[in-house]
Coordinates of C-alpha atoms and ligand atoms in Angstrom, one line a residue:
X30 CA 0.1 -0.1 -0.1
X31 CA 1.3 3.3 -0.7
X32 CA 2.3 5.3 2.1
X33 CA 2.7 8.6 0.5
X34 CA 1.1 9.2 -2.8
X35 CA 3.6 8.3 -5.0
X36 CA 3.5 6.0 -8.5
X37 CA 4.2 2.6 -6.9
X38 CA 7.3 2.0 -9.3
X39 CA 5.8 -1.1 -10.2
X40 CA 6.5 -2.2 -13.7
X41 CA 2.9 -3.1 -13.8
X42 CA -0.5 -1.8 -12.9
X43 CA -2.3 -3.2 -10.3
X44 CA -4.8 -4.6 -13.2
X45 CA -2.0 -6.7 -15.0
X46 CA -0.7 -7.9 -11.7
X47 CA -4.2 -9.5 -11.2
X48 CA -4.2 -10.5 -14.4
X49 CA -0.8 -12.4 -14.8
X50 CA -1.7 -14.0 -11.6
X51 CA -4.6 -15.3 -12.4
X52 CA -3.1 -16.6 -16.0
X53 CA 0.0 -18.1 -14.1
X54 CA -2.6 -19.7 -11.8
X55 CA -4.8 -21.4 -14.7
X56 CA -2.3 -21.4 -17.4
X57 CA 1.2 -22.0 -16.3
X58 CA 1.9 -22.8 -20.1
X59 CA 1.2 -19.5 -21.5
X60 CA 4.0 -18.0 -20.0
X61 CA 6.1 -15.3 -22.3
X62 CA 9.4 -17.9 -22.2
X63 CA 7.3 -20.8 -23.2
X64 CA 4.4 -19.9 -25.4
X65 CA 5.4 -16.4 -27.0
X66 CA 9.7 -16.6 -26.8
X67 CA 11.6 -13.8 -28.2
X68 CA 12.2 -14.2 -32.0
X69 CA 15.4 -15.3 -33.1
X70 CA 16.8 -15.1 -36.6
X71 CA 14.6 -15.2 -39.7
X72 CA 11.2 -16.0 -40.1
X73 CA 8.4 -15.5 -42.6
X74 CA 4.9 -14.3 -42.4
X75 CA 1.8 -13.5 -44.4
X76 CA 1.0 -10.6 -42.4
X77 CA 3.8 -8.9 -39.3
X78 CA 2.2 -7.2 -36.5
X79 CA 4.3 -4.9 -34.7
X80 CA 2.7 -3.9 -31.2
X81 CA 1.1 -6.1 -28.7
X82 CA -1.8 -4.2 -27.1
X83 CA -5.5 -4.6 -28.4
X84 CA -5.1 -2.5 -31.9
X85 CA -2.5 -5.5 -32.7
X86 CA -4.3 -8.3 -31.2
X87 CA -7.5 -7.1 -32.5
X88 CA -6.0 -7.0 -35.9
X89 CA -4.7 -10.5 -35.4
X90 CA -7.8 -11.9 -34.3
X91 CA -10.0 -10.7 -37.5
X92 CA -7.3 -12.0 -39.9
X93 CA -7.6 -15.4 -37.9
X94 CA -11.3 -14.7 -39.3
X95 CA -10.7 -13.3 -42.7
X96 CA -8.2 -16.3 -43.5
X97 CA -7.6 -19.3 -40.8
X98 CA -4.9 -20.2 -43.1
X99 CA -3.0 -17.3 -42.9
X100 CA 0.5 -16.8 -41.0
X101 CA 0.7 -14.0 -38.8
X102 CA 3.5 -12.7 -36.5
X103 CA 3.1 -10.6 -33.6
X104 CA 6.2 -8.6 -32.3
X105 CA 5.8 -6.8 -28.7
X106 CA 8.5 -5.1 -27.0
X107 CA 7.8 -5.9 -23.5
X108 CA 4.5 -8.3 -23.0
X109 CA 0.8 -8.2 -24.5
X110 CA -0.7 -5.5 -22.6
X111 CA 2.3 -4.3 -21.1
X112 CA 1.7 -0.9 -22.4
X113 CA -1.7 0.9 -22.2
X114 CA -3.9 -1.5 -23.0
X115 CA -3.2 -3.6 -19.4
X116 CA -3.4 0.2 -17.6
X117 CA -6.2 2.1 -19.0
X118 CA -9.1 2.8 -17.0
X119 CA -11.3 0.1 -18.7
X120 CA -14.0 2.4 -20.0
X121 CA -15.2 1.2 -23.0
X122 CA -17.2 4.0 -24.6
X123 CA -18.7 4.7 -28.1
X124 CA -18.6 7.8 -30.0
X125 CA -22.1 9.8 -29.5
X126 CA -20.2 12.1 -27.7
X127 CA -17.7 12.9 -30.1
X128 CA -20.7 13.4 -32.6
X129 CA -20.1 16.7 -33.1
X130 CA -16.7 16.2 -34.8
X131 CA -17.7 13.4 -36.1
X132 CA -20.1 15.3 -38.5
X133 CA -17.2 17.5 -39.0
X134 CA -14.9 15.0 -40.4
X135 CA -17.6 12.8 -42.3
X136 CA -21.1 14.4 -42.8
X137 CA -24.3 13.4 -41.3
X138 CA -24.3 10.2 -42.7
X139 CA -20.8 9.2 -42.4
X140 CA -20.9 10.1 -38.3
X141 CA -24.1 8.0 -37.8
X142 CA -22.5 5.1 -39.3
X143 CA -19.3 5.6 -37.4
X144 CA -21.6 6.0 -33.9
X145 CA -23.1 3.0 -34.8
X146 CA -19.9 1.1 -35.9
X147 CA -18.7 2.1 -32.0
X148 CA -21.9 1.4 -30.8
X149 CA -21.9 -2.0 -31.7
X150 CA -18.4 -2.7 -30.5
X151 CA -18.9 -2.4 -27.4
X152 CA -21.5 -4.8 -27.4
X153 CA -19.0 -7.0 -29.6
X154 CA -16.4 -6.9 -27.0
X155 CA -18.8 -8.6 -24.2
X156 CA -20.0 -11.3 -26.6
X157 CA -16.6 -11.9 -27.7
X158 CA -15.4 -12.4 -24.0
X159 CA -18.1 -14.9 -23.6
X160 CA -17.8 -17.1 -26.6
X161 CA -13.9 -17.4 -25.4
X162 CA -14.5 -17.7 -21.6
X163 CA -12.4 -14.7 -20.9
X164 CA -13.5 -13.1 -17.6
X165 CA -12.8 -9.5 -18.1
X166 CA -15.5 -8.0 -16.0
X167 CA -17.4 -6.8 -18.8
X168 CA -20.2 -4.6 -17.1
X169 CA -22.4 -2.8 -19.4
X170 CA -24.1 -0.3 -17.1
X171 CA -23.4 3.0 -18.8
X172 CA -21.4 5.7 -18.3
X173 CA -22.0 9.4 -16.4
X174 CA -20.5 12.6 -17.4
X175 CA -21.1 15.4 -14.5
X176 CA -20.4 18.8 -14.0
X177 CA -18.5 19.1 -10.7
X178 CA -18.6 23.1 -11.2
X179 CA -20.6 25.6 -12.5
X180 CA -18.1 26.6 -15.5
X181 CA -18.7 22.9 -16.6
X182 CA -22.4 23.1 -16.5
X183 CA -23.7 21.8 -19.7
X184 CA -20.0 21.0 -21.4
X185 CA -22.2 18.2 -23.1
X186 CA -24.7 20.6 -24.8
X187 CA -23.5 20.0 -28.2
X188 CA -23.2 16.5 -28.3
X189 CA -26.7 16.8 -26.9
X190 CA -27.7 18.4 -29.5
X191 CA -26.0 16.7 -32.3
X192 CA -27.6 13.4 -31.3
X193 CA -31.1 15.1 -31.3
X194 CA -30.6 16.4 -34.6
X195 CA -29.3 13.1 -36.2
X196 CA -32.3 11.0 -34.5
X197 CA -30.3 9.7 -31.6
X198 CA -31.2 11.4 -28.9
X199 CA -31.9 8.0 -27.0
X200 CA -27.6 7.5 -26.9
X201 CA -26.5 10.5 -24.7
X202 CA -29.2 11.9 -22.5
X203 CA -29.1 14.9 -20.1
X204 CA -29.5 14.1 -16.4
X205 CA -30.5 16.5 -14.2
X206 CA -28.8 16.9 -10.1
X207 CA -31.5 14.7 -8.8
X208 CA -31.0 11.7 -11.7
X209 CA -27.1 12.4 -11.2
X210 CA -27.7 11.5 -7.6
X211 CA -29.9 8.7 -8.3
X212 CA -26.9 6.8 -9.5
X213 CA -24.0 8.7 -7.6
X214 CA -23.9 11.0 -4.8
X215 CA -21.7 13.7 -3.9
X216 CA -21.9 17.4 -3.1
X217 CA -20.2 19.1 -5.9
X218 CA -22.6 17.2 -9.0
X219 CA -24.9 19.7 -10.1
X220 CA -26.2 17.7 -13.4
X221 CA -25.0 15.5 -15.9
X222 CA -25.3 13.2 -19.2
X223 CA -25.9 9.3 -19.7
X224 CA -24.3 7.3 -22.3
X225 CA -26.3 4.1 -21.7
X226 CA -24.3 2.2 -24.4
X227 CA -21.2 2.5 -22.3
X228 CA -19.6 -0.6 -20.6
X229 CA -16.6 -1.2 -18.5
X230 CA -13.7 -4.2 -18.6
X231 CA -10.6 -5.0 -16.2
X232 CA -8.3 -3.4 -19.2
X233 CA -5.3 -6.3 -18.7
X234 CA -7.9 -9.6 -18.5
X235 CA -9.1 -8.7 -22.1
X236 CA -5.5 -7.8 -22.9
X237 CA -4.0 -11.2 -21.7
X238 CA -7.1 -13.3 -22.8
X239 CA -7.0 -12.0 -26.6
X240 CA -3.3 -13.1 -26.6
X241 CA -4.4 -16.5 -25.3
X242 CA -7.2 -16.8 -27.7
X243 CA -4.7 -16.2 -30.7
X244 CA -2.4 -18.3 -29.3
X245 CA -4.8 -20.9 -29.7
X246 CA -5.3 -19.8 -33.1
X247 CA -1.7 -20.6 -34.2
X248 CA -0.9 -16.8 -34.0
X249 CA 3.2 -16.9 -33.4
X250 CA 3.8 -14.1 -30.8
X251 CA 7.3 -13.1 -29.8
X252 CA 7.1 -10.8 -26.6
X253 CA 10.2 -8.9 -25.6
X254 CA 11.3 -8.7 -28.9
X255 CA 11.6 -4.8 -29.9
X256 CA 11.0 -4.0 -33.4
X257 CA 14.1 -1.7 -34.5
X258 CA 13.1 -1.3 -38.2
X259 CA 10.5 -1.5 -40.5
X260 CA 11.0 -1.3 -44.1
X261 CA 14.0 0.3 -44.0
X262 CA 12.5 2.9 -41.2
X263 CA 13.9 3.5 -37.5
X264 CA 12.4 5.4 -34.9
X265 CA 14.0 8.9 -34.3
X266 CA 14.4 11.6 -32.1
X267 CA 11.6 14.3 -32.7
X268 CA 9.1 12.2 -34.1
X269 CA 11.3 11.1 -37.0
X270 CA 13.2 14.9 -37.7
X271 CA 16.8 13.0 -37.3
X272 CA 18.7 11.0 -38.8
X273 CA 16.0 8.5 -39.4
X274 CA 13.9 10.4 -41.5
X275 CA 16.1 10.3 -44.3
X276 CA 16.6 7.0 -44.8
X277 CA 15.0 5.5 -47.7
X278 CA 12.6 2.6 -47.3
X279 CA 14.1 -0.8 -48.1
X280 CA 13.1 -2.1 -51.6
X281 CA 15.2 -5.4 -51.4
X282 CA 14.4 -8.2 -53.0
X283 CA 13.2 -11.4 -50.6
X284 CA 11.7 -14.6 -50.8
X285 CA 8.2 -12.6 -51.0
X286 CA 9.8 -10.5 -53.9
X287 CA 10.1 -6.8 -54.2
X288 CA 6.5 -6.1 -52.2
X289 CA 7.9 -7.7 -48.6
X290 CA 8.5 -6.5 -45.7
X291 CA 11.1 -6.5 -43.8
X292 CA 11.0 -6.0 -39.9
X293 CA 14.6 -6.2 -38.0
X294 CA 14.4 -6.8 -34.4
X295 CA 16.3 -7.4 -31.1
X296 CA 16.0 -9.2 -28.1
X297 CA 18.0 -10.7 -25.0
X298 CA 18.3 -13.6 -27.1
X299 CA 19.8 -11.8 -30.1
X300 CA 18.7 -10.3 -33.2
X301 CA 15.6 -11.5 -35.7
X302 CA 13.6 -10.4 -38.4
X303 CA 10.6 -10.6 -40.2
X304 CA 9.7 -11.2 -43.9
X305 CA 6.3 -10.6 -44.7
X306 CA 3.8 -9.9 -47.5
X307 CA 2.5 -7.2 -45.2
X308 CA 2.9 -5.3 -41.8
X309 CA 0.8 -3.6 -39.6
X310 CA 2.3 -1.2 -37.1
X311 CA 0.3 -1.2 -33.8
X312 CA 2.1 0.9 -31.4
X313 CA 0.1 3.5 -30.4
X314 CA 2.1 6.7 -28.4
X315 CA 5.6 5.3 -29.3
X316 CA 4.3 5.4 -33.6
X317 CA 4.9 9.0 -32.3
X318 CA 9.0 8.5 -33.0
X319 CA 8.7 7.2 -36.2
X320 CA 9.3 8.9 -39.1
X321 CA 5.8 8.1 -41.0
X322 CA 4.0 9.3 -38.5
X323 CA 5.8 12.4 -36.7
X324 CA 4.2 15.3 -36.0
X325 CA 0.5 14.3 -36.3
X326 CA 1.3 12.3 -33.0
X327 CA 1.7 13.6 -29.9
X328 CA 2.3 11.7 -26.4
X329 CA 1.0 12.9 -23.1
X330 CA 1.0 11.0 -20.1
X331 CA -2.0 9.7 -18.0
X332 CA -2.0 8.8 -14.6
X333 CA -4.2 6.0 -12.5
X334 CA -4.6 5.8 -8.8
X335 CA -6.3 3.0 -7.0
X336 CA -8.5 3.5 -3.8
X337 CA -8.1 0.3 -0.8
X338 CA -11.1 -1.6 -0.9
X339 CA -14.3 0.3 0.1
X340 CA -17.8 -1.0 -0.4
X341 CA -19.5 0.0 2.2
X342 CA -18.9 3.5 1.6
X343 CA -19.5 3.2 -2.4
X344 CA -22.8 2.1 -0.9
X345 CA -22.9 5.2 0.9
X346 CA -22.4 7.0 -2.1
X347 CA -25.2 4.8 -3.9
X348 CA -22.7 3.9 -6.2
X349 CA -23.3 0.4 -6.8
X350 CA -24.5 0.2 -10.2
X351 CA -21.2 -0.2 -12.2
X352 CA -21.8 2.9 -14.1
X353 CA -18.5 4.6 -15.4
X354 CA -18.4 8.5 -14.4
X355 CA -16.5 11.7 -15.6
X356 CA -16.3 15.1 -14.5
X357 CA -16.4 17.4 -17.8
X358 CA -12.9 19.3 -16.9
X359 CA -10.5 18.8 -19.7
X360 CA -7.9 17.9 -17.5
X361 CA -10.8 15.1 -16.8
X362 CA -11.3 12.8 -14.1
X363 CA -12.5 9.8 -14.8
X364 CA -13.6 6.8 -12.2
X365 CA -14.8 3.4 -12.4
X366 CA -15.5 1.0 -9.1
X367 CA -13.9 -2.5 -9.1
X368 CA -15.3 -5.8 -8.7
X369 CA -14.0 -5.6 -4.7
X370 CA -15.2 -2.4 -3.7
X371 CA -12.5 0.2 -4.8
X372 CA -12.4 3.3 -7.1
X373 CA -9.9 3.3 -9.9
X374 CA -9.3 6.8 -11.0
X375 CA -7.7 8.6 -14.1
X376 CA -6.4 11.7 -15.0
X377 CA -6.5 15.2 -13.7
X378 CA -3.8 16.1 -16.0
X379 CA -0.4 14.4 -17.1
X380 CA 2.2 16.3 -19.6
X381 CA 3.1 16.7 -23.0
X382 CA 6.0 14.3 -24.1
X383 CA 9.0 16.0 -26.0
X384 CA 9.4 15.2 -29.6
X385 CA 7.7 11.2 -29.3
X386 CA 9.8 10.3 -26.5
X387 CA 8.7 8.3 -24.0
X388 CA 10.4 8.4 -20.8
X389 CA 10.0 8.2 -17.2
X390 CA 8.1 10.6 -16.4
X391 CA 5.0 8.8 -18.2
X392 CA 5.2 6.1 -15.2
X393 CA 7.1 8.1 -12.4
X394 CA 5.4 11.1 -11.9
X395 CA 4.2 12.0 -8.4
X396 CA 3.0 15.6 -9.3
X397 CA 0.2 14.0 -11.8
X398 CA -0.3 11.3 -9.2
X399 CA -0.9 14.1 -6.6
X400 CA -2.9 16.0 -9.0
X401 CA -5.3 12.3 -9.5
X402 CA -5.5 12.2 -5.6
X403 CA -6.7 15.7 -5.6
X404 CA -9.5 15.3 -7.8
X405 CA -10.8 12.2 -6.3
X406 CA -10.7 13.9 -2.9
X407 CA -12.6 17.0 -4.4
X408 CA -15.0 14.9 -6.4
X409 CA -16.1 12.7 -2.7
X410 CA -15.0 14.8 0.2
X411 CA -16.4 11.8 2.5
X412 CA -13.5 10.0 1.0
X413 CA -11.2 12.0 2.3
X414 CA -9.3 9.1 4.7
X415 CA -9.4 6.4 1.9
X416 CA -6.0 5.2 1.1
X417 CA -4.6 5.1 -2.4
X418 CA -3.5 1.5 -2.7
X419 CA -1.4 1.5 -6.2
X420 CA -0.5 4.5 -8.7
X421 CA 0.5 3.5 -12.3
X422 CA 0.9 6.0 -15.6
X423 CA 1.2 5.2 -19.4
X424 CA 1.1 7.2 -22.6
X425 CA -1.4 8.4 -24.8
X426 CA -1.4 9.2 -28.5
X427 CA -3.4 12.7 -29.6
X428 CA -4.2 13.2 -32.5
X429 CA -5.2 16.8 -33.5
X430 CA -9.1 16.2 -33.6
X431 CA -9.1 13.7 -31.0
X432 CA -9.7 11.0 -33.0
X433 CA -7.8 8.1 -34.4
X434 CA -7.2 7.5 -37.9
X435 CA -6.0 4.4 -40.1
X436 CA -3.5 5.0 -42.8
X437 CA -1.3 2.7 -45.3
X438 CA 2.3 3.6 -46.2
X439 CA 2.1 5.0 -50.1
X440 CA 2.8 2.2 -52.4
X441 CA 3.7 -0.2 -49.4
X442 CA 2.0 -2.7 -47.7
X443 CA 2.5 -1.4 -44.6
X444 CA -1.0 0.0 -42.7
X445 CA -1.2 1.6 -39.3
X446 CA -3.6 3.0 -36.9
X447 CA -3.4 5.3 -34.0
X448 CA -4.3 9.0 -32.7
X449 CA -6.8 7.5 -30.0
X450 CA -6.3 10.2 -27.7
X451 CA -7.0 8.3 -24.7
X452 CA -10.1 6.7 -25.5
X453 CA -9.3 3.5 -27.6
X454 CA -10.5 0.3 -26.1
X455 CA -13.6 0.1 -27.9
X456 CA -12.7 1.8 -31.0
X457 CA -9.4 -0.6 -31.1
X458 CA -12.2 -3.3 -32.3
X459 CA -13.6 -1.6 -35.4
X460 CA -9.4 -0.2 -35.8
X461 CA -8.3 -3.8 -35.8
X462 CA -10.9 -5.1 -38.3
X463 CA -9.9 -2.3 -40.9
X464 CA -5.9 -3.0 -40.8
X465 CA -6.9 -6.7 -41.3
X466 CA -9.1 -6.1 -44.2
X467 CA -6.3 -3.9 -45.3
X468 CA -3.5 -6.1 -44.7
X469 CA -5.2 -9.0 -46.1
X470 CA -6.3 -6.8 -49.3
X471 CA -10.1 -8.2 -48.6
X472 CA -11.6 -5.8 -51.0
X473 CA -15.4 -6.6 -50.1
X474 CA -14.9 -6.5 -46.5
X475 CA -17.4 -4.3 -44.7
X476 CA -15.1 -3.0 -42.4
X477 CA -13.9 -1.4 -45.4
X478 CA -16.8 0.9 -46.5
X479 CA -17.1 2.2 -42.7
X480 CA -15.9 6.3 -43.3
X481 CA -12.8 5.8 -41.0
X482 CA -11.4 3.3 -43.8
X483 CA -12.6 5.4 -46.4
X484 CA -10.0 8.2 -46.3
X485 CA -6.2 8.2 -45.4
X486 CA -6.8 11.8 -44.6
X487 CA -4.3 12.5 -41.9
X488 CA -5.0 14.8 -39.1
X489 CA -3.4 17.9 -38.8
X490 CA 0.9 18.1 -37.5
X491 CA 1.2 19.4 -34.5
X492 CA 3.7 22.8 -34.2
X493 CA 7.7 21.5 -34.4
X494 CA 9.2 20.8 -31.3
X495 CA 10.4 22.6 -29.3
X496 CA 7.6 25.1 -29.7
X497 CA 5.1 22.0 -29.3
X498 CA 6.6 20.9 -26.0
X499 CA 6.6 24.7 -24.6
X500 CA 3.5 25.1 -25.7
X501 CA 1.6 22.4 -24.4
X502 CA 3.1 22.6 -20.7
X503 CA 1.9 26.5 -20.8
X504 CA -1.2 25.5 -22.1
X505 CA -1.9 22.1 -19.6
X506 CA -0.4 24.6 -16.6
X507 CA -2.6 27.3 -17.6
X508 CA -5.8 24.7 -18.1
X509 CA -5.3 23.0 -14.7
X510 CA -4.9 26.3 -12.8
X511 CA -8.0 28.0 -14.6
X512 CA -9.9 24.9 -14.2
X513 CA -9.0 24.1 -10.4
X514 CA -10.1 28.5 -9.7
X515 CA -13.3 27.6 -11.4
X516 CA -14.4 24.7 -9.1
X517 CA -13.0 26.7 -6.0
X518 CA -15.4 29.6 -7.2
X519 CA -12.5 32.1 -7.8
X520 CA -12.0 34.4 -10.4
X521 CA -10.1 33.6 -13.5
X522 CA -7.6 36.3 -15.1
X523 CA -8.0 37.1 -18.6
X524 CA -4.8 36.0 -19.2
X525 CA -5.0 32.5 -18.0
X526 CA -7.8 32.2 -19.5
X527 CA -6.9 33.3 -23.2
X528 CA -3.9 31.6 -22.5
X529 CA -5.9 27.8 -21.8
X530 CA -8.0 28.4 -24.7
X531 CA -4.9 28.8 -27.3
X532 CA -4.9 25.3 -29.2
X533 CA -8.4 25.4 -29.8
X534 CA -8.2 29.0 -31.1
X535 CA -5.2 27.7 -33.5
X536 CA -7.6 25.0 -34.7
X537 CA -6.8 21.7 -32.4
X538 CA -9.1 20.0 -30.2
X539 CA -7.3 20.5 -27.1
X540 CA -7.6 22.4 -24.6
X541 CA -10.8 23.8 -22.7
X542 CA -13.0 26.6 -24.6
Ligands
FAD604 C1 -3.4 5.5 -18.0 C2 -4.8 5.4 -19.1 C3 -6.0 5.1 -18.7 C4 -6.6 4.9 -20.1 N1 -8.1 5.2 -20.0 C5 -8.7 4.5 -21.1 C6 -10.1 4.2 -20.6 O1 -10.7 4.1 -19.7 N2 -10.8 4.2 -21.9 C7 -10.2 4.5 -23.3 O2 -11.1 3.8 -23.8 N3 -9.1 4.1 -23.2 C8 -8.2 4.3 -22.2 N4 -6.9 4.7 -22.4 C9 -6.3 4.8 -24.0 C10 -6.4 2.9 -24.1 O3 -5.5 2.4 -23.2 C11 -5.5 3.3 -25.5 O4 -6.7 4.0 -26.5 C12 -5.3 1.6 -26.2 O5 -5.0 0.6 -25.3 C13 -4.6 1.8 -27.2 O6 -4.1 0.2 -27.7 P1 -3.1 0.3 -28.8 O7 -2.9 -1.2 -29.3 O8 -3.1 0.6 -30.1 O9 -1.8 0.3 -27.8 P2 -0.6 0.0 -26.9 O10 -1.6 -0.7 -25.7 O11 -0.1 0.8 -26.5 O12 0.0 -1.2 -27.6 C14 1.2 -0.8 -28.4 C15 2.3 -1.5 -28.0 O13 3.4 -1.4 -28.6 C16 4.3 -2.2 -28.0 N5 5.8 -1.3 -28.7 C17 6.1 0.0 -28.8 N6 7.2 0.1 -29.1 C18 7.7 -1.3 -30.2 C19 8.4 -1.8 -30.6 N7 9.4 -1.0 -31.7 N8 8.5 -3.3 -31.1 C20 7.5 -3.8 -30.5 N9 6.7 -3.2 -29.7 C21 6.5 -2.3 -29.4 C22 4.3 -1.5 -26.5 O14 4.9 -2.1 -25.5 C23 3.0 -1.6 -26.5 O15 2.3 -2.6 -26.0 C24 -6.0 4.9 -21.3 C25 -4.6 5.2 -21.2 C26 -3.9 5.3 -20.5 C27 -2.6 5.4 -20.1

């Protein structure tokens, strides 16, 4: 248990430690060294997937459905679920709250099609767990956004209006203060909005369950295997603006001919390479360091804290229905309960990374943990004495419009997706289907008809470094300061207000309005 409030320095989140312990007890044969050993030497595949989070895992699963004979190799630098897929909040949300942005991106019909696909993804994750005997605690109890200060009132108004206009008003429903209190009681909640189609999962149980199913289906997984080079490209400092960006893509012949993709790897066991007909890059925030994606993606840290078990205190709050909960700050707090009656709370800020690097500040930042803890105490003052049991952090991958995109490298059989902006648990299933269909050139596949698959339009680039990091820090600090003052009913000076809005003013969906 944490004495002070600091990240636990555990490499693994509480979720993942629990999942690995359950896995070791139930199926010791699934241990990494036996079931998913590091790659050594040369191997071949039809599709090589780089990254063993949900995106890579759902892509692999869909490939096994589309072509059960396909030879699939998945490379993961850590273990599957070792990244954000095994350390997130476990909110499986759909995109009805994102409808205004979806309309901007795809028009009314496209927005509705994407909303429906993401809504269905939530149920499909539940059904998938059921079908494969994966107990990932899938609970479809909806998700509630609340206002916890006058400045947050009606933060959801644009989303609600868009849902009403497009005939899906029942997917994102405003609640008055009394209706909020029927679900969860807090002296600071003033009203809210409910998304009935959302669920929660134990995130690492899902990731590890997917790994088990893929191994059973014959996917070759190599954990502790770091992809150093893909098709001649290497990750570079400053998102590829360094020497790596100038490397020419590799076009050498191979057993697969000129179209083959070569992925070079390294591990404690030695070097390796995969030659494949196509590749899927599923690196999430780590993609920001690869020249192909560079400035279209920024990295930001996000932290979670976990309380000791407090089932009686949850009952006092009336929070027994399993709903997800979030306030309406830009430096958002999102909270959910666990099976043993704890609260897991995420957010409160985090920090922007520099030039695509993911360093220790993504997992060892005391300030972010203290801010998350302060958020819990403010939202639920009655929990002041509750002890924080654990804390951990991880990187999120932010795109300019806060939605992911799918892309293929021109003239190369290499496909990628990222930019979830901290909301990838549900969407990664849909994205994985698109990536799998692209990798196998399954032209008639229904996933390719989705608006998300129909365009390779990349989101706007972020400003170059060091301007971006400096600007992001200023915006982040002024946003946190502004929102904290608003919550305390204190005046916000014009300079703080304007600085906190700068990124919105220049067209990024980042920061408060
Ligand atoms: C603290 C936190 C809370 C979050 N909460 C939520 C939430 O409640 N709901 C939600 O929807 N989303 C949430 N997210 C975001 C969500 O976790 C991600 O969007 C999602 O997990 C993305 O999955 P992925 O497979 O694309 O990426 P990841 O899970 O990051 O997988 C990428 C993998 O690539 C591996 N890798 C990196 N470099 C290499 C290399 N060179 N070679 C081989 N492998 C490599 C990494 O080790 C990693 O495992 C949260 C994220 C964080 C950090």
